[in-house]
PDB file of N, CA and C in Angstrom:
ATOM      1  N   MET G  64      12.400 -10.750 150.107  1.00 51.00           N
ATOM      2  CA  MET G  64      10.976 -10.764 149.934  1.00 51.00           C
ATOM      3  C   MET G  64      10.329  -9.903 151.010  1.00 51.00           C
ATOM      4  N   ALA G  65       9.930  -8.723 150.653  1.00 54.00           N
ATOM      5  CA  ALA G  65       9.295  -7.833 151.611  1.00 54.00           C
ATOM      6  C   ALA G  65       7.806  -8.126 151.685  1.00 54.00           C
ATOM      7  N   LEU G  66       7.295  -8.291 152.898  1.00 58.00           N
ATOM      8  CA  LEU G  66       5.875  -8.523 153.100  1.00 58.00           C
ATOM      9  C   LEU G  66       5.195  -7.188 153.352  1.00 58.00           C
ATOM     10  N   GLY G  67       4.072  -6.978 152.730  1.00 73.00           N
ATOM     11  CA  GLY G  67       3.334  -5.737 152.895  1.00 73.00           C
ATOM     12  C   GLY G  67       2.266  -5.647 151.839  1.00 73.00           C
ATOM     13  N   VAL G  68       1.623  -4.527 151.753  1.00 84.00           N
ATOM     14  CA  VAL G  68       0.581  -4.357 150.750  1.00 84.00           C
ATOM     15  C   VAL G  68       1.221  -4.148 149.389  1.00 84.00           C
ATOM     16  N   VAL G  69       0.813  -4.955 148.430  1.00 88.00           N
ATOM     17  CA  VAL G  69       1.274  -4.832 147.054  1.00 88.00           C
ATOM     18  C   VAL G  69       0.098  -4.285 146.243  1.00 88.00           C
ATOM     19  N   THR G  70       0.314  -3.183 145.529  1.00 89.00           N
ATOM     20  CA  THR G  70      -0.741  -2.607 144.699  1.00 89.00           C
ATOM     21  C   THR G  70      -0.567  -3.077 143.266  1.00 89.00           C
ATOM     22  N   VAL G  71      -1.596  -3.748 142.766  1.00 90.00           N
ATOM     23  CA  VAL G  71      -1.608  -4.246 141.390  1.00 90.00           C
ATOM     24  C   VAL G  71      -2.454  -3.283 140.577  1.00 90.00           C
ATOM     25  N   ARG G  72      -1.916  -2.790 139.453  1.00 88.00           N
ATOM     26  CA  ARG G  72      -2.617  -1.826 138.605  1.00 88.00           C
ATOM     27  C   ARG G  72      -2.926  -2.443 137.251  1.00 88.00           C
ATOM     28  N   PHE G  73      -4.096  -2.096 136.709  1.00 84.00           N
ATOM     29  CA  PHE G  73      -4.466  -2.604 135.399  1.00 84.00           C
ATOM     30  C   PHE G  73      -5.430  -1.647 134.721  1.00 84.00           C
ATOM     31  N   PRO G  74      -4.998  -1.027 133.605  1.00 85.00           N
ATOM     32  CA  PRO G  74      -5.889  -0.154 132.838  1.00 85.00           C
ATOM     33  C   PRO G  74      -6.849  -0.973 131.970  1.00 85.00           C
ATOM     34  N   VAL G  75      -8.023  -0.440 131.732  1.00 89.00           N
ATOM     35  CA  VAL G  75      -8.998  -1.038 130.825  1.00 89.00           C
ATOM     36  C   VAL G  75      -9.370   0.026 129.805  1.00 89.00           C
ATOM     37  N   GLU G  76      -9.029  -0.205 128.552  1.00 85.00           N
ATOM     38  CA  GLU G  76      -9.404   0.711 127.477  1.00 85.00           C
ATOM     39  C   GLU G  76     -10.803   0.360 126.999  1.00 85.00           C
ATOM     40  N   ASN G  77     -11.440   1.302 126.313  1.00 90.00           N
ATOM     41  CA  ASN G  77     -12.764   1.083 125.730  1.00 90.00           C
ATOM     42  C   ASN G  77     -13.733   0.566 126.798  1.00 90.00           C
ATOM     43  N   ILE G  78     -13.783   1.286 127.911  1.00 94.00           N
ATOM     44  CA  ILE G  78     -14.575   0.850 129.061  1.00 94.00           C
ATOM     45  C   ILE G  78     -16.058   0.721 128.718  1.00 94.00           C
ATOM     46  N   ALA G  79     -16.588   1.578 127.854  1.00 94.00           N
ATOM     47  CA  ALA G  79     -18.011   1.497 127.504  1.00 94.00           C
ATOM     48  C   ALA G  79     -18.339   0.153 126.859  1.00 94.00           C
ATOM     49  N   ALA G  80     -17.509  -0.293 125.924  1.00 93.00           N
ATOM     50  CA  ALA G  80     -17.727  -1.590 125.272  1.00 93.00           C
ATOM     51  C   ALA G  80     -17.502  -2.743 126.249  1.00 93.00           C
ATOM     52  N   THR G  81     -16.512  -2.603 127.108  1.00 94.00           N
ATOM     53  CA  THR G  81     -16.215  -3.645 128.085  1.00 94.00           C
ATOM     54  C   THR G  81     -17.385  -3.834 129.042  1.00 94.00           C
ATOM     55  N   LEU G  82     -18.001  -2.729 129.464  1.00 96.00           N
ATOM     56  CA  LEU G  82     -19.131  -2.804 130.393  1.00 96.00           C
ATOM     57  C   LEU G  82     -20.366  -3.477 129.795  1.00 96.00           C
ATOM     58  N   LEU G  83     -20.411  -3.626 128.482  1.00 96.00           N
ATOM     59  CA  LEU G  83     -21.518  -4.352 127.854  1.00 96.00           C
ATOM     60  C   LEU G  83     -21.453  -5.840 128.175  1.00 96.00           C
ATOM     61  N   HIS G  84     -20.260  -6.328 128.553  1.00 96.00           N
ATOM     62  CA  HIS G  84     -20.066  -7.766 128.758  1.00 96.00           C
ATOM     63  C   HIS G  84     -19.624  -8.152 130.163  1.00 96.00           C
ATOM     64  N   TYR G  85     -18.961  -7.235 130.876  1.00 96.00           N
ATOM     65  CA  TYR G  85     -18.371  -7.560 132.177  1.00 96.00           C
ATOM     66  C   TYR G  85     -18.636  -6.431 133.170  1.00 96.00           C
ATOM     67  N   ASP G  86     -18.578  -6.770 134.476  1.00 97.00           N
ATOM     68  CA  ASP G  86     -18.800  -5.726 135.468  1.00 97.00           C
ATOM     69  C   ASP G  86     -17.757  -5.683 136.589  1.00 97.00           C
ATOM     70  N   VAL G  87     -16.903  -6.681 136.707  1.00 98.00           N
ATOM     71  CA  VAL G  87     -15.861  -6.680 137.733  1.00 98.00           C
ATOM     72  C   VAL G  87     -14.585  -7.323 137.186  1.00 98.00           C
ATOM     73  N   ILE G  88     -13.483  -7.129 137.928  1.00 97.00           N
ATOM     74  CA  ILE G  88     -12.194  -7.734 137.592  1.00 97.00           C
ATOM     75  C   ILE G  88     -11.804  -8.687 138.713  1.00 97.00           C
ATOM     76  N   GLN G  89     -11.432  -9.905 138.339  1.00 97.00           N
ATOM     77  CA  GLN G  89     -10.891 -10.874 139.282  1.00 97.00           C
ATOM     78  C   GLN G  89      -9.372 -10.770 139.252  1.00 97.00           C
ATOM     79  N   VAL G  90      -8.734 -10.851 140.409  1.00 97.00           N
ATOM     80  CA  VAL G  90      -7.274 -10.818 140.506  1.00 97.00           C
ATOM     81  C   VAL G  90      -6.805 -12.158 141.050  1.00 97.00           C
ATOM     82  N   HIS G  91      -5.820 -12.752 140.373  1.00 97.00           N
ATOM     83  CA  HIS G  91      -5.261 -14.052 140.761  1.00 97.00           C
ATOM     84  C   HIS G  91      -3.767 -13.877 141.035  1.00 97.00           C
ATOM     85  N   ARG G  92      -3.239 -14.660 141.987  1.00 96.00           N
ATOM     86  CA  ARG G  92      -1.830 -14.546 142.377  1.00 96.00           C
ATOM     87  C   ARG G  92      -1.195 -15.927 142.462  1.00 96.00           C
ATOM     88  N   SER G  93       0.125 -15.949 142.192  1.00 96.00           N
ATOM     89  CA  SER G  93       0.945 -17.152 142.349  1.00 96.00           C
ATOM     90  C   SER G  93       2.286 -16.748 142.942  1.00 96.00           C
ATOM     91  N   ALA G  94       2.916 -17.675 143.634  1.00 94.00           N
ATOM     92  CA  ALA G  94       4.248 -17.415 144.190  1.00 94.00           C
ATOM     93  C   ALA G  94       5.317 -17.436 143.106  1.00 94.00           C
ATOM     94  N   THR G  95       5.047 -18.158 142.016  1.00 93.00           N
ATOM     95  CA  THR G  95       6.014 -18.256 140.925  1.00 93.00           C
ATOM     96  C   THR G  95       5.310 -17.991 139.598  1.00 93.00           C
ATOM     97  N   ARG G  96       6.084 -17.575 138.617  1.00 92.00           N
ATOM     98  CA  ARG G  96       5.520 -17.238 137.303  1.00 92.00           C
ATOM     99  C   ARG G  96       4.727 -18.393 136.702  1.00 92.00           C
ATOM    100  N   GLY G  97       5.270 -19.584 136.738  1.00 94.00           N
ATOM    101  CA  GLY G  97       4.609 -20.739 136.134  1.00 94.00           C
ATOM    102  C   GLY G  97       3.814 -21.572 137.120  1.00 94.00           C
ATOM    103  N   GLY G  98       3.572 -21.034 138.311  1.00 96.00           N
ATOM    104  CA  GLY G  98       2.891 -21.787 139.355  1.00 96.00           C
ATOM    105  C   GLY G  98       1.385 -21.789 139.213  1.00 96.00           C
ATOM    106  N   VAL G  99       0.730 -22.266 140.240  1.00 97.00           N
ATOM    107  CA  VAL G  99      -0.724 -22.313 140.289  1.00 97.00           C
ATOM    108  C   VAL G  99      -1.235 -20.941 140.741  1.00 97.00           C
ATOM    109  N   TYR G 100      -2.152 -20.382 139.980  1.00 97.00           N
ATOM    110  CA  TYR G 100      -2.738 -19.080 140.294  1.00 97.00           C
ATOM    111  C   TYR G 100      -4.085 -19.290 140.989  1.00 97.00           C
ATOM    112  N   THR G 101      -4.263 -18.569 142.086  1.00 97.00           N
ATOM    113  CA  THR G 101      -5.492 -18.650 142.869  1.00 97.00           C
ATOM    114  C   THR G 101      -6.119 -17.269 142.930  1.00 97.00           C
ATOM    115  N   GLU G 102      -7.440 -17.230 142.773  1.00 98.00           N
ATOM    116  CA  GLU G 102      -8.103 -15.930 142.879  1.00 98.00           C
ATOM    117  C   GLU G 102      -7.966 -15.403 144.306  1.00 98.00           C
ATOM    118  N   ILE G 103      -7.483 -14.164 144.413  1.00 97.00           N
ATOM    119  CA  ILE G 103      -7.313 -13.546 145.727  1.00 97.00           C
ATOM    120  C   ILE G 103      -8.409 -12.523 146.010  1.00 97.00           C
ATOM    121  N   THR G 104      -9.186 -12.189 144.993  1.00 97.00           N
ATOM    122  CA  THR G 104     -10.359 -11.365 145.231  1.00 97.00           C
ATOM    123  C   THR G 104     -11.503 -12.301 145.624  1.00 97.00           C
ATOM    124  N   THR G 105     -12.427 -11.765 146.385  1.00 97.00           N
ATOM    125  CA  THR G 105     -13.619 -12.513 146.775  1.00 97.00           C
ATOM    126  C   THR G 105     -14.820 -11.890 146.090  1.00 97.00           C
ATOM    127  N   THR G 106     -15.967 -12.498 146.261  1.00 96.00           N
ATOM    128  CA  THR G 106     -17.178 -11.945 145.661  1.00 96.00           C
ATOM    129  C   THR G 106     -17.346 -10.475 146.024  1.00 96.00           C
ATOM    130  N   SER G 107     -16.999 -10.122 147.254  1.00 97.00           N
ATOM    131  CA  SER G 107     -17.184  -8.730 147.685  1.00 97.00           C
ATOM    132  C   SER G 107     -15.986  -7.823 147.405  1.00 97.00           C
ATOM    133  N   SER G 108     -14.809  -8.406 147.102  1.00 97.00           N
ATOM    134  CA  SER G 108     -13.637  -7.549 146.872  1.00 97.00           C
ATOM    135  C   SER G 108     -13.192  -7.473 145.417  1.00 97.00           C
ATOM    136  N   ARG G 109     -13.924  -8.135 144.515  1.00 98.00           N
ATOM    137  CA  ARG G 109     -13.588  -7.998 143.095  1.00 98.00           C
ATOM    138  C   ARG G 109     -13.696  -6.536 142.709  1.00 98.00           C
ATOM    139  N   VAL G 110     -12.839  -6.122 141.797  1.00 98.00           N
ATOM    140  CA  VAL G 110     -12.731  -4.701 141.440  1.00 98.00           C
ATOM    141  C   VAL G 110     -13.857  -4.338 140.474  1.00 98.00           C
ATOM    142  N   PRO G 111     -14.762  -3.440 140.884  1.00 98.00           N
ATOM    143  CA  PRO G 111     -15.873  -3.082 139.996  1.00 98.00           C
ATOM    144  C   PRO G 111     -15.431  -2.180 138.847  1.00 98.00           C
ATOM    145  N   LEU G 112     -15.943  -2.464 137.658  1.00 97.00           N
ATOM    146  CA  LEU G 112     -15.721  -1.588 136.505  1.00 97.00           C
ATOM    147  C   LEU G 112     -16.675  -0.406 136.619  1.00 97.00           C
ATOM    148  N   VAL G 113     -16.191   0.775 136.245  1.00 98.00           N
ATOM    149  CA  VAL G 113     -16.958   2.011 136.386  1.00 98.00           C
ATOM    150  C   VAL G 113     -16.909   2.769 135.060  1.00 98.00           C
ATOM    151  N   ALA G 114     -18.064   3.213 134.587  1.00 97.00           N
ATOM    152  CA  ALA G 114     -18.128   3.984 133.342  1.00 97.00           C
ATOM    153  C   ALA G 114     -17.199   5.192 133.434  1.00 97.00           C
ATOM    154  N   GLY G 115     -16.391   5.392 132.397  1.00 96.00           N
ATOM    155  CA  GLY G 115     -15.482   6.530 132.339  1.00 96.00           C
ATOM    156  C   GLY G 115     -14.155   6.320 133.049  1.00 96.00           C
ATOM    157  N   LYS G 116     -14.026   5.265 133.833  1.00 96.00           N
ATOM    158  CA  LYS G 116     -12.779   5.005 134.564  1.00 96.00           C
ATOM    159  C   LYS G 116     -11.940   3.999 133.782  1.00 96.00           C
ATOM    160  N   THR G 117     -10.646   4.313 133.600  1.00 91.00           N
ATOM    161  CA  THR G 117      -9.805   3.416 132.809  1.00 91.00           C
ATOM    162  C   THR G 117      -8.643   2.808 133.581  1.00 91.00           C
ATOM    163  N   LEU G 118      -8.326   3.316 134.781  1.00 90.00           N
ATOM    164  CA  LEU G 118      -7.225   2.759 135.558  1.00 90.00           C
ATOM    165  C   LEU G 118      -7.771   2.168 136.850  1.00 90.00           C
ATOM    166  N   TYR G 119      -7.450   0.906 137.089  1.00 94.00           N
ATOM    167  CA  TYR G 119      -7.952   0.187 138.252  1.00 94.00           C
ATOM    168  C   TYR G 119      -6.789  -0.313 139.089  1.00 94.00           C
ATOM    169  N   GLU G 120      -7.036  -0.457 140.391  1.00 93.00           N
ATOM    170  CA  GLU G 120      -6.018  -0.929 141.322  1.00 93.00           C
ATOM    171  C   GLU G 120      -6.625  -1.926 142.292  1.00 93.00           C
ATOM    172  N   PHE G 121      -5.793  -2.846 142.753  1.00 94.00           N
ATOM    173  CA  PHE G 121      -6.192  -3.763 143.814  1.00 94.00           C
ATOM    174  C   PHE G 121      -5.036  -3.847 144.793  1.00 94.00           C
ATOM    175  N   ASP G 122      -5.313  -3.621 146.061  1.00 93.00           N
ATOM    176  CA  ASP G 122      -4.297  -3.732 147.106  1.00 93.00           C
ATOM    177  C   ASP G 122      -4.313  -5.144 147.671  1.00 93.00           C
ATOM    178  N   ASP G 123      -3.194  -5.831 147.514  1.00 93.00           N
ATOM    179  CA  ASP G 123      -3.042  -7.208 147.989  1.00 93.00           C
ATOM    180  C   ASP G 123      -2.274  -7.186 149.308  1.00 93.00           C
ATOM    181  N   PRO G 124      -2.967  -7.319 150.451  1.00 91.00           N
ATOM    182  CA  PRO G 124      -2.288  -7.230 151.741  1.00 91.00           C
ATOM    183  C   PRO G 124      -1.377  -8.418 152.040  1.00 91.00           C
ATOM    184  N   SER G 125      -1.537  -9.508 151.305  1.00 91.00           N
ATOM    185  CA  SER G 125      -0.702 -10.698 151.522  1.00 91.00           C
ATOM    186  C   SER G 125       0.376 -10.848 150.458  1.00 91.00           C
ATOM    187  N   GLY G 126       0.458  -9.912 149.539  1.00 88.00           N
ATOM    188  CA  GLY G 126       1.435  -9.997 148.467  1.00 88.00           C
ATOM    189  C   GLY G 126       2.841  -9.681 148.945  1.00 88.00           C
ATOM    190  N   VAL G 127       3.789 -10.186 148.197  1.00 86.00           N
ATOM    191  CA  VAL G 127       5.193  -9.859 148.421  1.00 86.00           C
ATOM    192  C   VAL G 127       5.761  -9.351 147.106  1.00 86.00           C
ATOM    193  N   ASP G 128       6.929  -8.738 147.166  1.00 82.00           N
ATOM    194  CA  ASP G 128       7.473  -8.121 145.952  1.00 82.00           C
ATOM    195  C   ASP G 128       7.828  -9.128 144.865  1.00 82.00           C
ATOM    196  N   THR G 129       7.810 -10.409 145.173  1.00 87.00           N
ATOM    197  CA  THR G 129       8.088 -11.428 144.163  1.00 87.00           C
ATOM    198  C   THR G 129       6.828 -12.157 143.699  1.00 87.00           C
ATOM    199  N   SER G 130       5.640 -11.709 144.146  1.00 91.00           N
ATOM    200  CA  SER G 130       4.381 -12.337 143.728  1.00 91.00           C
ATOM    201  C   SER G 130       4.115 -12.086 142.250  1.00 91.00           C
ATOM    202  N   TRP G 131       3.443 -13.036 141.624  1.00 93.00           N
ATOM    203  CA  TRP G 131       3.031 -12.924 140.226  1.00 93.00           C
ATOM    204  C   TRP G 131       1.515 -12.819 140.183  1.00 93.00           C
ATOM    205  N   TYR G 132       0.993 -12.049 139.219  1.00 94.00           N
ATOM    206  CA  TYR G 132      -0.440 -11.783 139.124  1.00 94.00           C
ATOM    207  C   TYR G 132      -0.936 -11.989 137.700  1.00 94.00           C
ATOM    208  N   ARG G 133      -2.238 -12.232 137.611  1.00 93.00           N
ATOM    209  CA  ARG G 133      -2.961 -12.191 136.343  1.00 93.00           C
ATOM    210  C   ARG G 133      -4.401 -11.823 136.679  1.00 93.00           C
ATOM    211  N   GLU G 134      -5.095 -11.222 135.742  1.00 94.00           N
ATOM    212  CA  GLU G 134      -6.456 -10.775 135.949  1.00 94.00           C
ATOM    213  C   GLU G 134      -7.344 -11.261 134.813  1.00 94.00           C
ATOM    214  N   ARG G 135      -8.643 -11.259 135.092  1.00 95.00           N
ATOM    215  CA  ARG G 135      -9.622 -11.465 134.031  1.00 95.00           C
ATOM    216  C   ARG G 135     -10.896 -10.731 134.405  1.00 95.00           C
ATOM    217  N   LEU G 136     -11.652 -10.399 133.384  1.00 96.00           N
ATOM    218  CA  LEU G 136     -12.931  -9.728 133.566  1.00 96.00           C
ATOM    219  C   LEU G 136     -14.003 -10.770 133.859  1.00 96.00           C
ATOM    220  N   PHE G 137     -15.024 -10.361 134.607  1.00 97.00           N
ATOM    221  CA  PHE G 137     -16.061 -11.305 135.028  1.00 97.00           C
ATOM    222  C   PHE G 137     -17.414 -10.598 135.005  1.00 97.00           C
ATOM    223  N   ASN G 138     -18.447 -11.337 134.620  1.00 97.00           N
ATOM    224  CA  ASN G 138     -19.812 -10.831 134.643  1.00 97.00           C
ATOM    225  C   ASN G 138     -20.553 -11.565 135.755  1.00 97.00           C
ATOM    226  N   ARG G 139     -20.921 -10.834 136.805  1.00 97.00           N
ATOM    227  CA  ARG G 139     -21.561 -11.460 137.962  1.00 97.00           C
ATOM    228  C   ARG G 139     -22.927 -12.050 137.635  1.00 97.00           C
ATOM    229  N   ALA G 140     -23.637 -11.489 136.678  1.00 97.00           N
ATOM    230  CA  ALA G 140     -24.980 -11.977 136.347  1.00 97.00           C
ATOM    231  C   ALA G 140     -24.946 -13.265 135.535  1.00 97.00           C
ATOM    232  N   THR G 141     -23.998 -13.347 134.595  1.00 97.00           N
ATOM    233  CA  THR G 141     -23.980 -14.503 133.684  1.00 97.00           C
ATOM    234  C   THR G 141     -22.864 -15.500 133.991  1.00 97.00           C
ATOM    235  N   GLY G 142     -21.858 -15.078 134.752  1.00 97.00           N
ATOM    236  CA  GLY G 142     -20.702 -15.940 135.009  1.00 97.00           C
ATOM    237  C   GLY G 142     -19.671 -15.929 133.889  1.00 97.00           C
ATOM    238  N   ALA G 143     -19.903 -15.112 132.853  1.00 96.00           N
ATOM    239  CA  ALA G 143     -18.965 -15.045 131.727  1.00 96.00           C
ATOM    240  C   ALA G 143     -17.631 -14.457 132.193  1.00 96.00           C
ATOM    241  N   THR G 144     -16.531 -14.987 131.622  1.00 96.00           N
ATOM    242  CA  THR G 144     -15.197 -14.484 131.932  1.00 96.00           C
ATOM    243  C   THR G 144     -14.440 -14.194 130.642  1.00 96.00           C
ATOM    244  N   SER G 145     -13.509 -13.254 130.728  1.00 94.00           N
ATOM    245  CA  SER G 145     -12.593 -12.993 129.609  1.00 94.00           C
ATOM    246  C   SER G 145     -11.419 -13.950 129.731  1.00 94.00           C
ATOM    247  N   ASP G 146     -10.529 -13.882 128.767  1.00 92.00           N
ATOM    248  CA  ASP G 146      -9.252 -14.571 128.890  1.00 92.00           C
ATOM    249  C   ASP G 146      -8.465 -13.909 130.012  1.00 92.00           C
ATOM    250  N   PHE G 147      -7.484 -14.624 130.547  1.00 92.00           N
ATOM    251  CA  PHE G 147      -6.600 -14.033 131.546  1.00 92.00           C
ATOM    252  C   PHE G 147      -5.593 -13.105 130.877  1.00 92.00           C
ATOM    253  N   THR G 148      -5.125 -12.134 131.641  1.00 88.00           N
ATOM    254  CA  THR G 148      -4.003 -11.320 131.198  1.00 88.00           C
ATOM    255  C   THR G 148      -2.759 -12.203 131.146  1.00 88.00           C
ATOM    256  N   ALA G 149      -1.729 -11.699 130.526  1.00 86.00           N
ATOM    257  CA  ALA G 149      -0.424 -12.324 130.664  1.00 86.00           C
ATOM    258  C   ALA G 149      -0.009 -12.164 132.126  1.00 86.00           C
ATOM    259  N   VAL G 150       0.783 -13.094 132.628  1.00 89.00           N
ATOM    260  CA  VAL G 150       1.229 -12.985 134.018  1.00 89.00           C
ATOM    261  C   VAL G 150       2.228 -11.846 134.151  1.00 89.00           C
ATOM    262  N   HIS G 151       2.237 -11.216 135.329  1.00 89.00           N
ATOM    263  CA  HIS G 151       3.111 -10.063 135.553  1.00 89.00           C
ATOM    264  C   HIS G 151       3.294  -9.861 137.046  1.00 89.00           C
ATOM    265  N   ARG G 152       4.315  -9.140 137.383  1.00 87.00           N
ATOM    266  CA  ARG G 152       4.504  -8.704 138.767  1.00 87.00           C
ATOM    267  C   ARG G 152       3.864  -7.336 138.924  1.00 87.00           C
ATOM    268  N   ALA G 153       3.520  -6.983 140.133  1.00 80.00           N
ATOM    269  CA  ALA G 153       2.866  -5.686 140.363  1.00 80.00           C
ATOM    270  C   ALA G 153       3.761  -4.532 139.962  1.00 80.00           C
ATOM    271  N   ASP G 154       5.085  -4.697 140.094  1.00 69.00           N
ATOM    272  CA  ASP G 154       6.000  -3.601 139.773  1.00 69.00           C
ATOM    273  C   ASP G 154       6.491  -3.643 138.328  1.00 69.00           C
ATOM    274  N   GLY G 155       5.976  -4.571 137.552  1.00 62.00           N
ATOM    275  CA  GLY G 155       6.400  -4.702 136.161  1.00 62.00           C
ATOM    276  C   GLY G 155       5.432  -4.015 135.229  1.00 62.00           C
ATOM    277  N   GLU G 156       5.207  -4.617 134.073  1.00 54.00           N
ATOM    278  CA  GLU G 156       4.283  -4.053 133.108  1.00 54.00           C
ATOM    279  C   GLU G 156       2.858  -4.219 133.602  1.00 54.00           C
ATOM    280  N   ASP G 157       2.016  -3.270 133.236  1.00 51.00           N
ATOM    281  CA  ASP G 157       0.606  -3.363 133.559  1.00 51.00           C
ATOM    282  C   ASP G 157      -0.090  -4.257 132.546  1.00 51.00           C
ATOM    283  N   ALA G 158      -1.170  -4.863 132.997  1.00 54.00           N
ATOM    284  CA  ALA G 158      -2.074  -5.539 132.073  1.00 54.00           C
ATOM    285  C   ALA G 158      -2.992  -4.464 131.497  1.00 54.00           C
ATOM    286  N   ILE G 159      -3.465  -4.654 130.285  1.00 53.00           N
ATOM    287  CA  ILE G 159      -4.402  -3.681 129.706  1.00 53.00           C
ATOM    288  C   ILE G 159      -5.458  -4.434 128.906  1.00 53.00           C
ATOM    289  N   PHE G 160      -6.717  -4.098 129.122  1.00 55.00           N
ATOM    290  CA  PHE G 160      -7.802  -4.695 128.356  1.00 55.00           C
ATOM    291  C   PHE G 160      -8.289  -3.665 127.361  1.00 55.00           C
ATOM    292  N   SER G 161      -8.224  -4.000 126.086  1.00 51.00           N
ATOM    293  CA  SER G 161      -8.522  -3.021 125.036  1.00 51.00           C
ATOM    294  C   SER G 161      -9.927  -3.157 124.476  1.00 51.00           C
ATOM    295  N   GLY G 162     -10.709  -4.107 124.944  1.00 52.00           N
ATOM    296  CA  GLY G 162     -12.010  -4.375 124.330  1.00 52.00           C
ATOM    297  C   GLY G 162     -11.896  -5.498 123.322  1.00 52.00           C
ATOM    298  N   ARG G 163     -10.685  -5.730 122.831  1.00 50.00           N
ATOM    299  CA  ARG G 163     -10.425  -6.840 121.916  1.00 50.00           C
ATOM    300  C   ARG G 163      -9.731  -7.975 122.659  1.00 50.00           C
ATOM    301  N   GLY G 164      -9.317  -7.736 123.870  1.00 54.00           N
ATOM    302  CA  GLY G 164      -8.630  -8.754 124.652  1.00 54.00           C
ATOM    303  C   GLY G 164      -7.529  -8.112 125.478  1.00 54.00           C
ATOM    304  N   TRP G 165      -6.944  -8.900 126.336  1.00 52.00           N
ATOM    305  CA  TRP G 165      -5.867  -8.411 127.214  1.00 52.00           C
ATOM    306  C   TRP G 165      -4.550  -8.348 126.447  1.00 52.00           C
ATOM    307  N   ALA G 166      -3.779  -7.345 126.741  1.00 47.00           N
ATOM    308  CA  ALA G 166      -2.452  -7.180 126.145  1.00 47.00           C
ATOM    309  C   ALA G 166      -1.533  -6.618 127.217  1.00 47.00           C
ATOM    310  N   ARG G 167      -0.325  -6.269 126.857  1.00 45.00           N
ATOM    311  CA  ARG G 167       0.644  -5.740 127.808  1.00 45.00           C
ATOM    312  C   ARG G 167       1.191  -4.415 127.290  1.00 45.00           C
ATOM    313  N   HIS G 168       1.530  -3.541 128.183  1.00 41.00           N
ATOM    314  CA  HIS G 168       2.250  -2.327 127.801  1.00 41.00           C
ATOM    315  C   HIS G 168       3.146  -1.921 128.962  1.00 41.00           C
ATOM    316  N   PRO G 169       4.265  -1.271 128.684  1.00 41.00           N
ATOM    317  CA  PRO G 169       5.173  -0.883 129.765  1.00 41.00           C
ATOM    318  C   PRO G 169       4.581   0.219 130.622  1.00 41.00           C
ATOM    319  N   THR G 170       4.910   0.201 131.907  1.00 38.00           N
ATOM    320  CA  THR G 170       4.407   1.236 132.821  1.00 38.00           C
ATOM    321  C   THR G 170       5.260   2.479 132.689  1.00 38.00           C
TER     322      THR G 170
END
């Protein structure tokens, strides 16, 4: 288990439609796949969605190579959230939000 910065990547397709409902991405982490997931982003570190941008990253300074992640979209004004992504490791498949919901695709 190497300790260091773990970069979690997640593409968002159809960003224009997504921005109609959400404005940031929350990142959650667990030590095990089936464990308890805790949000590791804070109000100020949630990943902002940007018009025209489809690939997003979050650097987890406390992550290890065996950490598990999941993400969801969030609207700061209304508190609305999307479903969570499928759980994944940072070095595995990326999560992808297509505008119809989260799915998986190989990196």
